PDB file of C-alpha atoms in Angstrom:
ATOM      1  CA  MET A  26      24.371 -16.643  18.599  1.00  0.00           C
ATOM      2  CA  ALA A  27      25.171 -19.623  16.540  1.00  0.00           C
ATOM      3  CA  ALA A  28      25.401 -21.622  19.689  1.00  0.00           C
ATOM      4  CA  ALA A  29      22.162 -20.614  21.038  1.00  0.00           C
ATOM      5  CA  GLN A  30      20.619 -21.869  17.369  1.00  0.00           C
ATOM      6  CA  THR A  31      22.236 -25.204  17.658  1.00  0.00           C
ATOM      7  CA  ARG A  32      20.857 -25.663  21.028  1.00  0.00           C
ATOM      8  CA  ALA A  33      17.318 -24.656  20.064  1.00  0.00           C
ATOM      9  CA  SER A  34      17.775 -27.280  16.735  1.00  0.00           C
ATOM     10  CA  GLN A  35      19.082 -29.892  19.214  1.00  0.00           C
ATOM     11  CA  GLN A  36      15.891 -29.979  21.583  1.00  0.00           C
ATOM     12  CA  GLN A  37      13.466 -29.613  18.179  1.00  0.00           C
ATOM     13  CA  LEU A  38      15.135 -32.650  17.017  1.00  0.00           C
ATOM     14  CA  TRP A  39      14.787 -34.531  20.106  1.00  0.00           C
ATOM     15  CA  VAL A  40      10.851 -33.455  20.243  1.00  0.00           C
ATOM     16  CA  ASP A  41      10.803 -34.703  16.516  1.00  0.00           C
ATOM     17  CA  VAL A  42      12.564 -38.127  17.503  1.00  0.00           C
ATOM     18  CA  GLY A  43      10.659 -38.525  20.500  1.00  0.00           C
ATOM     19  CA  ARG A  44       7.292 -38.116  18.449  1.00  0.00           C
ATOM     20  CA  VAL A  45       8.770 -40.644  15.457  1.00  0.00           C
ATOM     21  CA  LEU A  46      10.320 -43.208  18.316  1.00  0.00           C
ATOM     22  CA  ASP A  47       6.270 -42.820  19.789  1.00  0.00           C
ATOM     23  CA  ALA A  48       4.704 -43.785  16.585  1.00  0.00           C
ATOM     24  CA  THR A  49       7.210 -46.389  15.263  1.00  0.00           C
ATOM     25  CA  PRO A  50       7.185 -49.795  17.605  1.00  0.00           C
ATOM     26  CA  GLU A  51      10.063 -51.122  15.642  1.00  0.00           C
ATOM     27  CA  ALA A  52      13.021 -51.659  17.857  1.00  0.00           C
ATOM     28  CA  ALA A  53      15.816 -51.803  15.628  1.00  0.00           C
ATOM     29  CA  LEU A  54      14.325 -48.612  13.834  1.00  0.00           C
ATOM     30  CA  SER A  55      14.358 -46.942  17.258  1.00  0.00           C
ATOM     31  CA  GLN A  56      18.159 -47.929  18.166  1.00  0.00           C
ATOM     32  CA  SER A  57      19.599 -46.884  14.951  1.00  0.00           C
ATOM     33  CA  LEU A  58      17.918 -43.469  15.025  1.00  0.00           C
ATOM     34  CA  LEU A  59      18.943 -42.739  18.641  1.00  0.00           C
ATOM     35  CA  GLU A  60      22.288 -44.212  17.483  1.00  0.00           C
ATOM     36  CA  GLY A  61      22.527 -41.688  14.607  1.00  0.00           C
ATOM     37  CA  MET A  62      21.087 -38.835  17.027  1.00  0.00           C
ATOM     38  CA  LYS A  63      23.657 -39.689  19.680  1.00  0.00           C
ATOM     39  CA  GLN A  64      26.459 -39.500  16.979  1.00  0.00           C
ATOM     40  CA  SER A  65      25.481 -36.460  15.447  1.00  0.00           C
ATOM     41  CA  PHE A  66      25.269 -34.749  18.996  1.00  0.00           C
ATOM     42  CA  ASP A  67      28.636 -36.061  20.087  1.00  0.00           C
ATOM     43  CA  LEU A  68      30.406 -34.554  16.921  1.00  0.00           C
ATOM     44  CA  ALA A  69      28.541 -31.275  17.525  1.00  0.00           C
ATOM     45  CA  ALA A  70      29.940 -31.503  21.004  1.00  0.00           C
ATOM     46  CA  MET A  71      33.393 -32.122  19.856  1.00  0.00           C
ATOM     47  CA  ARG A  72      33.093 -29.421  17.300  1.00  0.00           C
ATOM     48  CA  THR A  73      32.231 -26.741  20.096  1.00  0.00           C
ATOM     49  CA  SER A  74      34.863 -28.126  22.670  1.00  0.00           C
ATOM     50  CA  SER A  75      38.014 -28.121  19.856  1.00  0.00           C
ATOM     51  CA  ARG A  76      36.753 -24.558  18.877  1.00  0.00           C
ATOM     52  CA  ALA A  77      36.727 -23.395  22.634  1.00  0.00           C
ATOM     53  CA  ALA A  78      40.041 -24.878  23.247  1.00  0.00           C
ATOM     54  CA  ARG A  79      43.118 -22.239  23.333  1.00  0.00           C
ATOM     55  CA  ILE A  80      46.608 -22.859  23.759  1.00  0.00           C
ATOM     56  CA  PRO A  81      47.684 -21.440  27.008  1.00  0.00           C
ATOM     57  CA  ASP A  82      49.208 -18.040  27.414  1.00  0.00           C
ATOM     58  CA  ARG A  83      52.351 -19.706  29.078  1.00  0.00           C
ATOM     59  CA  VAL A  84      53.037 -21.465  26.109  1.00  0.00           C
ATOM     60  CA  PHE A  85      52.698 -17.931  23.877  1.00  0.00           C
ATOM     61  CA  GLN A  86      55.538 -16.402  26.525  1.00  0.00           C
ATOM     62  CA  VAL A  87      57.632 -19.700  26.345  1.00  0.00           C
ATOM     63  CA  LEU A  88      57.414 -19.502  22.413  1.00  0.00           C
ATOM     64  CA  ILE A  89      58.127 -15.661  22.238  1.00  0.00           C
ATOM     65  CA  LEU A  90      60.962 -16.539  24.724  1.00  0.00           C
ATOM     66  CA  TYR A  91      62.377 -18.959  22.392  1.00  0.00           C
ATOM     67  CA  ALA A  92      62.087 -16.925  19.899  1.00  0.00           C
ATOM     68  CA  ALA A  93      64.161 -14.067  21.512  1.00  0.00           C
ATOM     69  CA  LEU A  94      66.746 -16.005  22.705  1.00  0.00           C
ATOM     70  CA  SER A  95      67.248 -17.376  19.217  1.00  0.00           C
ATOM     71  CA  MET A  96      68.034 -13.689  17.753  1.00  0.00           C
ATOM     72  CA  VAL A  97      69.980 -13.360  20.671  1.00  0.00           C
ATOM     73  CA  MET A  98      72.393 -16.802  20.299  1.00  0.00           C
ATOM     74  CA  LEU A  99      72.290 -15.833  16.319  1.00  0.00           C
ATOM     75  CA  GLY A 100      73.251 -12.013  17.537  1.00  0.00           C
ATOM     76  CA  TYR A 101      76.449 -13.598  19.813  1.00  0.00           C
ATOM     77  CA  VAL A 102      77.558 -15.967  17.249  1.00  0.00           C
ATOM     78  CA  LEU A 103      77.864 -13.239  14.577  1.00  0.00           C
ATOM     79  CA  ALA A 104      79.301 -10.978  16.760  1.00  0.00           C
ATOM     80  CA  TYR A 105      82.067 -13.655  17.916  1.00  0.00           C
ATOM     81  CA  LYS A 106      83.093 -14.070  14.400  1.00  0.00           C
ATOM     82  CA  ASN A 107      83.591 -10.464  14.002  1.00  0.00           C
ATOM     83  CA  ARG A 108      81.233 -10.900  10.888  1.00  0.00           C
ATOM     84  CA  ARG A 109      77.782  -9.016   9.731  1.00  0.00           C
ATOM     85  CA  HIS A 110      75.085 -11.318   8.194  1.00  0.00           C
ATOM     86  CA  TYR A 111      72.418  -8.947   7.580  1.00  0.00           C
ATOM     87  CA  VAL A 112      70.643 -11.318   4.855  1.00  0.00           C
ATOM     88  CA  ALA A 113      70.735 -14.359   7.305  1.00  0.00           C
ATOM     89  CA  THR A 114      69.708 -12.529  10.326  1.00  0.00           C
ATOM     90  CA  ALA A 115      66.994 -10.864   8.374  1.00  0.00           C
ATOM     91  CA  ILE A 116      65.616 -14.207   7.075  1.00  0.00           C
ATOM     92  CA  LEU A 117      65.654 -15.919  10.630  1.00  0.00           C
ATOM     93  CA  VAL A 118      63.944 -13.205  11.953  1.00  0.00           C
ATOM     94  CA  LEU A 119      61.412 -13.134   9.236  1.00  0.00           C
ATOM     95  CA  LEU A 120      60.843 -17.102   9.708  1.00  0.00           C
ATOM     96  CA  VAL A 121      60.492 -17.169  13.570  1.00  0.00           C
ATOM     97  CA  THR A 122      58.070 -14.240  13.008  1.00  0.00           C
ATOM     98  CA  ILE A 123      55.819 -16.287  10.320  1.00  0.00           C
ATOM     99  CA  SER A 124      55.979 -19.296  12.414  1.00  0.00           C
ATOM    100  CA  LEU A 125      54.535 -17.243  15.512  1.00  0.00           C
ATOM    101  CA  THR A 126      51.990 -15.781  13.359  1.00  0.00           C
ATOM    102  CA  ILE A 127      50.598 -19.137  12.107  1.00  0.00           C
ATOM    103  CA  ILE A 128      50.665 -20.682  15.415  1.00  0.00           C
ATOM    104  CA  LEU A 129      48.338 -17.528  17.092  1.00  0.00           C
ATOM    105  CA  ASP A 130      46.331 -17.547  13.805  1.00  0.00           C
ATOM    106  CA  LEU A 131      45.650 -21.223  14.010  1.00  0.00           C
ATOM    107  CA  ASP A 132      44.561 -21.017  17.779  1.00  0.00           C
ATOM    108  CA  ARG A 133      42.063 -18.671  16.724  1.00  0.00           C
ATOM    109  CA  PRO A 134      39.835 -20.736  14.036  1.00  0.00           C
ATOM    110  CA  ARG A 135      37.178 -17.962  13.980  1.00  0.00           C
ATOM    111  CA  ASP A 136      39.154 -14.717  14.144  1.00  0.00           C
ATOM    112  CA  GLY A 137      42.491 -15.775  12.257  1.00  0.00           C
ATOM    113  CA  ALA A 138      43.087 -15.424   8.705  1.00  0.00           C
ATOM    114  CA  ILE A 139      43.377 -19.041   8.090  1.00  0.00           C
ATOM    115  CA  GLN A 140      39.691 -20.269   8.452  1.00  0.00           C
ATOM    116  CA  VAL A 141      38.360 -23.963   8.124  1.00  0.00           C
ATOM    117  CA  SER A 142      35.875 -24.331   5.625  1.00  0.00           C
ATOM    118  CA  GLN A 143      32.482 -24.740   6.939  1.00  0.00           C
ATOM    119  CA  GLU A 144      30.947 -25.961   3.378  1.00  0.00           C
ATOM    120  CA  ALA A 145      30.458 -29.909   4.205  1.00  0.00           C
ATOM    121  CA  LEU A 146      27.979 -28.631   7.365  1.00  0.00           C
ATOM    122  CA  GLU A 147      26.438 -25.842   4.941  1.00  0.00           C
ATOM    123  CA  ASP A 148      25.866 -28.817   2.502  1.00  0.00           C
ATOM    124  CA  LEU A 149      24.204 -30.879   5.369  1.00  0.00           C
ATOM    125  CA  TRP A 150      21.831 -27.858   6.536  1.00  0.00           C
ATOM    126  CA  ARG A 151      20.895 -27.643   3.079  1.00  0.00           C
ATOM    127  CA  LEU A 152      20.348 -31.387   2.590  1.00  0.00           C
ATOM    128  CA  LEU A 153      18.141 -31.533   5.826  1.00  0.00           C
ATOM    129  CA  ASN A 154      16.231 -28.359   5.167  1.00  0.00           C
TER     130      ASN A 154
END
């Protein structure tokens, strides 16, 4: 929905800029207007591609394997010394779980609990309208 609206707005901007360029013979104004349009469209494309970029599933699998092996090694070391450290084990499991959760959440900027503020773009939208 938002992507289609963005494309429609960009097309309308090109139409409006084309009209302004046809009516204005000054080359300096035309050049700066086109440069500004190009930069704004490049930024929009960069935002779209960065939101679409995801950490590969294989990386998540390796992270989970790493976490599991860490727990196994902790268990082995603690069993070797014939002592039980429930608090240390629980803290390590909690920290590893939190770190994996944060990585997964940051990888999904639209769906996760950690949201990037869009206030700057909303302010710009209000300014343009």
